[in-house]
Amino acid sequence: MIAIIVTIILVMGIYSYQKDKPNKKAIIPVDLEEILESNVLFYQKLEKKEKELFRVKVKTFLKEVYIDAVGFELETLDIVLVAASAIIPVFYFDTWQYRNLSSVIIYPDNFNSDLMYRGDNRVVAGMIGSGRYENQMILSRKALHHGFKNNTDKSNTAIHEFVHLIDKSDGIVDGVPSALLTNAYVIPWLKLIHQEMESINNDTSDIRGYGGTNQQEFFAVAAEYFFERPDLLKRKHPELFKMMEMCFCNTKK
């Protein structure tokens, strides 16, 4: 156990040191197009020119953000799925950079609050760092892959965490994405959030229960639903769908 803890501390120390370094060793997969076509439903639904743009954005992300693994050998698919998760929420923005992210660390499975992926209480599938881990993200490889294998469960852990980063772009994760919503829509958004959270907590909503935890988790969970099952969200929650569309499909951001 001590050896594992020491290893984690050393690894995290390395990433703390690297968090402001550009990823100069980014390797763009030669089969990027094939991997996206085979694994990313969002990409499959795009038009030809949009697919070209998506690949450009993926390549840019991979040059800017360091991605590595702890406890297993990183594979090309892991890298591409992380990049796709980052691009999906911001694809329709003319310009966007994750200025609050320098590295993504992938663990083989879920981890606990002490960042251990072995032992008890391993219930965390993803998190964005703070404090000494500021500008870093940790993801479970198992959850990362599951988010793209199951297109019917309305959830995607990696997209969830990248939406938290978008939320945090104004300095705080509070479920009110100032970078996406104009001031005129903040109050209607807050009203809608609390209406939907009440339905979740009264067990009268099909939105994932974790969305009833607080405003920030609702925003991330609703965004997962929007990107994974947009047609269903539009049918069951038309007002929420319109808000999500306003947030994520405005190309002037």
Tab-separated table of C-alpha atoms in Angstrom:
chain	number	residue	atom	x	y	z
A	1	MET	CA	0.000	0.000	0.000
A	2	ILE	CA	2.811	2.409	0.878
A	3	ALA	CA	4.461	1.684	-2.462
A	4	ILE	CA	1.241	2.463	-4.302
A	5	ILE	CA	0.788	5.727	-2.415
A	6	VAL	CA	4.358	6.761	-3.109
A	7	THR	CA	3.892	5.961	-6.795
A	8	ILE	CA	0.739	8.062	-7.011
A	9	ILE	CA	2.385	10.975	-5.205
A	10	LEU	CA	5.367	10.831	-7.553
A	11	VAL	CA	3.161	10.662	-10.641
A	12	MET	CA	0.980	13.526	-9.482
A	13	GLY	CA	4.069	15.515	-8.628
A	14	ILE	CA	5.302	15.061	-12.174
A	15	TYR	CA	2.011	16.309	-13.574
A	16	SER	CA	1.968	19.260	-11.185
A	17	TYR	CA	5.377	20.142	-12.564
A	18	GLN	CA	4.199	19.662	-16.131
A	19	LYS	CA	0.887	21.427	-15.859
A	20	ASP	CA	2.098	24.569	-17.607
A	21	LYS	CA	4.241	22.767	-20.183
A	22	PRO	CA	2.948	22.332	-23.726
A	23	ASN	CA	2.651	18.761	-24.894
A	24	LYS	CA	5.501	18.643	-27.384
A	25	LYS	CA	5.262	14.869	-27.782
A	26	ALA	CA	1.708	14.726	-29.085
A	27	ILE	CA	1.327	11.964	-31.630
A	28	ILE	CA	-1.570	12.428	-34.027
A	29	PRO	CA	-2.920	8.961	-34.883
A	30	VAL	CA	-2.611	8.194	-38.586
A	31	ASP	CA	-5.913	6.325	-38.380
A	32	LEU	CA	-7.727	9.155	-36.564
A	33	GLU	CA	-10.559	9.273	-39.084
A	34	GLU	CA	-11.200	5.531	-38.836
A	35	ILE	CA	-11.140	5.555	-35.032
A	36	LEU	CA	-13.614	8.426	-34.829
A	37	GLU	CA	-15.900	6.836	-37.426
A	38	SER	CA	-15.927	3.541	-35.557
A	39	ASN	CA	-16.300	4.821	-31.993
A	40	VAL	CA	-17.839	8.299	-31.792
A	41	LEU	CA	-21.527	8.591	-32.644
A	42	PHE	CA	-21.450	12.394	-32.530
A	43	TYR	CA	-18.779	12.359	-35.247
A	44	GLN	CA	-20.666	9.801	-37.342
A	45	LYS	CA	-23.661	12.137	-37.589
A	46	LEU	CA	-21.659	15.107	-38.899
A	47	GLU	CA	-21.516	16.215	-42.511
A	48	LYS	CA	-18.273	15.697	-44.450
A	49	LYS	CA	-16.936	19.241	-43.910
A	50	GLU	CA	-17.932	19.128	-40.258
A	51	LYS	CA	-16.019	15.881	-39.846
A	52	GLU	CA	-12.947	17.536	-41.326
A	53	LEU	CA	-13.310	20.389	-38.838
A	54	PHE	CA	-13.802	17.963	-35.964
A	55	ARG	CA	-10.543	16.199	-36.840
A	56	VAL	CA	-8.717	19.519	-37.007
A	57	LYS	CA	-9.985	20.409	-33.538
A	58	VAL	CA	-9.002	17.001	-32.184
A	59	LYS	CA	-5.473	17.451	-33.541
A	60	THR	CA	-5.215	20.911	-32.003
A	61	PHE	CA	-6.358	19.585	-28.629
A	62	LEU	CA	-3.814	16.778	-28.726
A	63	LYS	CA	-1.034	19.289	-29.358
A	64	GLU	CA	-2.105	21.435	-26.421
A	65	VAL	CA	-2.977	18.926	-23.689
A	66	TYR	CA	-0.724	16.233	-22.235
A	67	ILE	CA	-2.432	12.834	-21.923
A	68	ASP	CA	-0.938	9.902	-20.060
A	69	ALA	CA	-1.890	6.764	-18.143
A	70	VAL	CA	-1.200	5.395	-14.684
A	71	GLY	CA	-1.279	1.637	-14.185
A	72	PHE	CA	-1.570	0.592	-17.821
A	73	GLU	CA	-0.110	1.246	-21.263
A	74	LEU	CA	-1.875	4.112	-23.002
A	75	GLU	CA	-3.447	3.171	-26.340
A	76	THR	CA	-4.394	5.260	-29.345
A	77	LEU	CA	-8.102	4.761	-28.714
A	78	ASP	CA	-7.742	6.182	-25.201
A	79	ILE	CA	-6.152	9.345	-26.560
A	80	VAL	CA	-8.736	9.820	-29.295
A	81	LEU	CA	-11.688	9.296	-26.947
A	82	VAL	CA	-10.333	11.890	-24.522
A	83	ALA	CA	-9.894	14.391	-27.350
A	84	ALA	CA	-13.347	13.636	-28.761
A	85	SER	CA	-14.859	14.172	-25.303
A	86	ALA	CA	-13.204	17.576	-25.171
A	87	ILE	CA	-14.313	18.658	-28.629
A	88	ILE	CA	-17.934	17.479	-28.586
A	89	PRO	CA	-19.204	20.146	-26.115
A	90	VAL	CA	-17.388	22.994	-27.892
A	91	PHE	CA	-17.545	21.807	-31.497
A	92	TYR	CA	-20.014	24.478	-32.572
A	93	PHE	CA	-17.968	27.329	-31.107
A	94	ASP	CA	-15.930	29.357	-33.557
A	95	THR	CA	-13.050	29.551	-31.111
A	96	TRP	CA	-12.491	27.782	-27.817
A	97	GLN	CA	-9.458	26.758	-25.809
A	98	TYR	CA	-9.401	24.866	-22.542
A	99	ARG	CA	-7.169	27.415	-20.874
A	100	ASN	CA	-7.835	25.736	-17.522
A	101	LEU	CA	-6.485	22.328	-18.599
A	102	SER	CA	-2.927	21.196	-19.214
A	103	SER	CA	-3.055	17.429	-18.667
A	104	VAL	CA	-5.415	14.462	-18.521
A	105	ILE	CA	-4.401	11.430	-16.481
A	106	ILE	CA	-6.208	8.152	-17.136
A	107	TYR	CA	-6.526	5.483	-14.462
A	108	PRO	CA	-7.463	1.907	-15.392
A	109	ASP	CA	-10.661	1.978	-13.315
A	110	ASN	CA	-12.618	4.076	-10.856
A	111	PHE	CA	-10.712	5.611	-7.955
A	112	ASN	CA	-11.406	6.944	-4.481
A	113	SER	CA	-11.112	10.374	-2.887
A	114	ASP	CA	-7.418	9.722	-2.195
A	115	LEU	CA	-6.857	9.129	-5.937
A	116	MET	CA	-6.252	5.409	-5.400
A	117	TYR	CA	-7.533	3.018	-8.065
A	118	ARG	CA	-7.069	-0.038	-5.855
A	119	GLY	CA	-8.762	-0.771	-2.563
A	120	ASP	CA	-12.074	0.378	-1.130
A	121	ASN	CA	-14.535	3.160	-1.922
A	122	ARG	CA	-13.529	3.473	-5.573
A	123	VAL	CA	-16.628	5.311	-6.753
A	124	VAL	CA	-15.093	8.234	-8.649
A	125	ALA	CA	-15.033	7.893	-12.454
A	126	GLY	CA	-13.726	11.355	-13.250
A	127	MET	CA	-12.741	14.645	-11.672
A	128	ILE	CA	-11.199	17.996	-12.470
A	129	GLY	CA	-8.372	18.987	-10.183
A	130	SER	CA	-8.016	21.888	-7.794
A	131	GLY	CA	-5.276	23.097	-5.515
A	132	ARG	CA	-2.042	21.309	-6.322
A	133	TYR	CA	-3.846	19.471	-9.124
A	134	GLU	CA	-5.244	22.618	-10.716
A	135	ASN	CA	-5.518	22.437	-14.531
A	136	GLN	CA	-5.529	18.643	-14.470
A	137	MET	CA	-8.225	16.064	-15.094
A	138	ILE	CA	-8.331	12.444	-13.944
A	139	LEU	CA	-10.496	9.907	-15.766
A	140	SER	CA	-11.289	6.241	-15.331
A	141	ARG	CA	-10.420	4.369	-18.508
A	142	LYS	CA	-13.330	2.015	-17.906
A	143	ALA	CA	-15.763	4.937	-17.676
A	144	LEU	CA	-14.165	6.708	-20.639
A	145	HIS	CA	-14.748	3.725	-22.914
A	146	HIS	CA	-18.197	2.980	-21.525
A	147	GLY	CA	-19.331	6.498	-22.400
A	148	PHE	CA	-18.757	5.772	-26.091
A	149	LYS	CA	-19.864	2.136	-26.144
A	150	ASN	CA	-23.300	2.732	-24.658
A	151	ASN	CA	-25.237	5.295	-26.674
A	152	THR	CA	-28.544	4.752	-24.899
A	153	ASP	CA	-27.794	5.471	-21.227
A	154	LYS	CA	-27.678	9.300	-21.533
A	155	SER	CA	-24.316	9.461	-19.776
A	156	ASN	CA	-20.695	10.037	-20.712
A	157	THR	CA	-18.210	10.606	-17.888
A	158	ALA	CA	-15.530	12.333	-19.953
A	159	ILE	CA	-17.978	14.787	-21.520
A	160	HIS	CA	-19.321	15.419	-18.016
A	161	GLU	CA	-15.870	16.457	-16.783
A	162	PHE	CA	-15.137	18.655	-19.785
A	163	VAL	CA	-18.461	20.429	-19.226
A	164	HIS	CA	-17.305	21.129	-15.657
A	165	LEU	CA	-14.195	22.749	-17.170
A	166	ILE	CA	-16.384	24.896	-19.428
A	167	ASP	CA	-18.436	25.857	-16.373
A	168	LYS	CA	-15.191	26.701	-14.555
A	169	SER	CA	-13.949	29.014	-17.317
A	170	ASP	CA	-15.386	31.988	-15.408
A	171	GLY	CA	-13.416	30.967	-12.318
A	172	ILE	CA	-15.989	28.885	-10.443
A	173	VAL	CA	-17.897	25.654	-11.004
A	174	ASP	CA	-21.447	26.639	-10.090
A	175	GLY	CA	-23.708	25.315	-12.830
A	176	VAL	CA	-24.079	28.788	-14.344
A	177	PRO	CA	-21.793	28.866	-17.394
A	178	SER	CA	-21.225	32.581	-17.829
A	179	ALA	CA	-19.150	31.917	-20.939
A	180	LEU	CA	-22.172	30.316	-22.601
A	181	LEU	CA	-25.192	32.238	-21.338
A	182	THR	CA	-25.849	35.971	-21.536
A	183	ASN	CA	-26.988	37.692	-18.350
A	184	ALA	CA	-30.558	37.822	-19.614
A	185	TYR	CA	-30.779	34.037	-19.476
A	186	VAL	CA	-29.149	33.418	-16.096
A	187	ILE	CA	-32.317	33.800	-14.011
A	188	PRO	CA	-34.465	31.645	-16.366
A	189	TRP	CA	-31.659	29.073	-16.352
A	190	LEU	CA	-31.512	28.981	-12.536
A	191	LYS	CA	-35.285	28.657	-12.358
A	192	LEU	CA	-35.223	25.776	-14.839
A	193	ILE	CA	-32.361	24.055	-13.007
A	194	HIS	CA	-34.224	24.017	-9.713
A	195	GLN	CA	-37.461	22.860	-11.299
A	196	GLU	CA	-35.673	19.956	-12.933
A	197	MET	CA	-33.671	19.134	-9.797
A	198	GLU	CA	-36.876	19.002	-7.793
A	199	SER	CA	-38.325	16.514	-10.283
A	200	ILE	CA	-35.160	14.410	-10.078
A	201	ASN	CA	-35.209	14.369	-6.293
A	202	ASN	CA	-38.929	13.541	-6.286
A	203	ASP	CA	-38.137	10.612	-8.568
A	204	THR	CA	-40.356	11.951	-11.349
A	205	SER	CA	-37.662	12.581	-13.962
A	206	ASP	CA	-35.674	10.388	-16.323
A	207	ILE	CA	-32.618	12.630	-15.858
A	208	ARG	CA	-29.867	10.767	-14.010
A	209	GLY	CA	-30.208	11.046	-10.235
A	210	TYR	CA	-26.750	12.552	-9.782
A	211	GLY	CA	-28.097	15.663	-11.479
A	212	GLY	CA	-30.141	16.364	-8.375
A	213	THR	CA	-27.017	16.781	-6.237
A	214	ASN	CA	-26.400	20.475	-6.919
A	215	GLN	CA	-26.461	23.059	-9.723
A	216	GLN	CA	-23.053	22.210	-11.145
A	217	GLU	CA	-23.754	18.501	-11.346
A	218	PHE	CA	-27.142	19.144	-12.902
A	219	PHE	CA	-25.549	21.205	-15.658
A	220	ALA	CA	-22.979	18.489	-16.431
A	221	VAL	CA	-25.540	15.663	-16.293
A	222	ALA	CA	-27.986	17.596	-18.502
A	223	ALA	CA	-25.170	18.201	-20.993
A	224	GLU	CA	-24.404	14.465	-21.100
A	225	TYR	CA	-28.062	13.806	-21.883
A	226	PHE	CA	-28.029	16.524	-24.572
A	227	PHE	CA	-25.045	15.047	-26.399
A	228	GLU	CA	-25.890	11.375	-25.906
A	229	ARG	CA	-29.662	11.415	-26.530
A	230	PRO	CA	-30.597	14.806	-28.035
A	231	ASP	CA	-33.835	13.619	-29.654
A	232	LEU	CA	-35.074	12.093	-26.417
A	233	LEU	CA	-34.149	15.195	-24.409
A	234	LYS	CA	-35.985	17.384	-26.907
A	235	ARG	CA	-39.088	15.233	-26.624
A	236	LYS	CA	-39.129	14.828	-22.847
A	237	HIS	CA	-37.600	18.125	-21.743
A	238	PRO	CA	-38.146	20.686	-24.541
A	239	GLU	CA	-37.338	23.736	-22.412
A	240	LEU	CA	-34.128	22.187	-21.124
A	241	PHE	CA	-33.199	21.133	-24.649
A	242	LYS	CA	-33.561	24.727	-25.861
A	243	MET	CA	-31.293	25.953	-23.066
A	244	MET	CA	-28.680	23.296	-23.831
A	245	GLU	CA	-28.870	24.175	-27.515
A	246	MET	CA	-28.387	27.838	-26.661
A	247	CYS	CA	-25.334	26.972	-24.558
A	248	PHE	CA	-23.586	24.545	-26.861
A	249	CYS	CA	-24.666	25.360	-30.408
A	250	ASN	CA	-23.937	29.078	-30.589
A	251	THR	CA	-21.018	29.295	-33.008
A	252	LYS	CA	-20.073	32.829	-31.958
A	253	LYS	CA	-18.498	31.708	-28.686
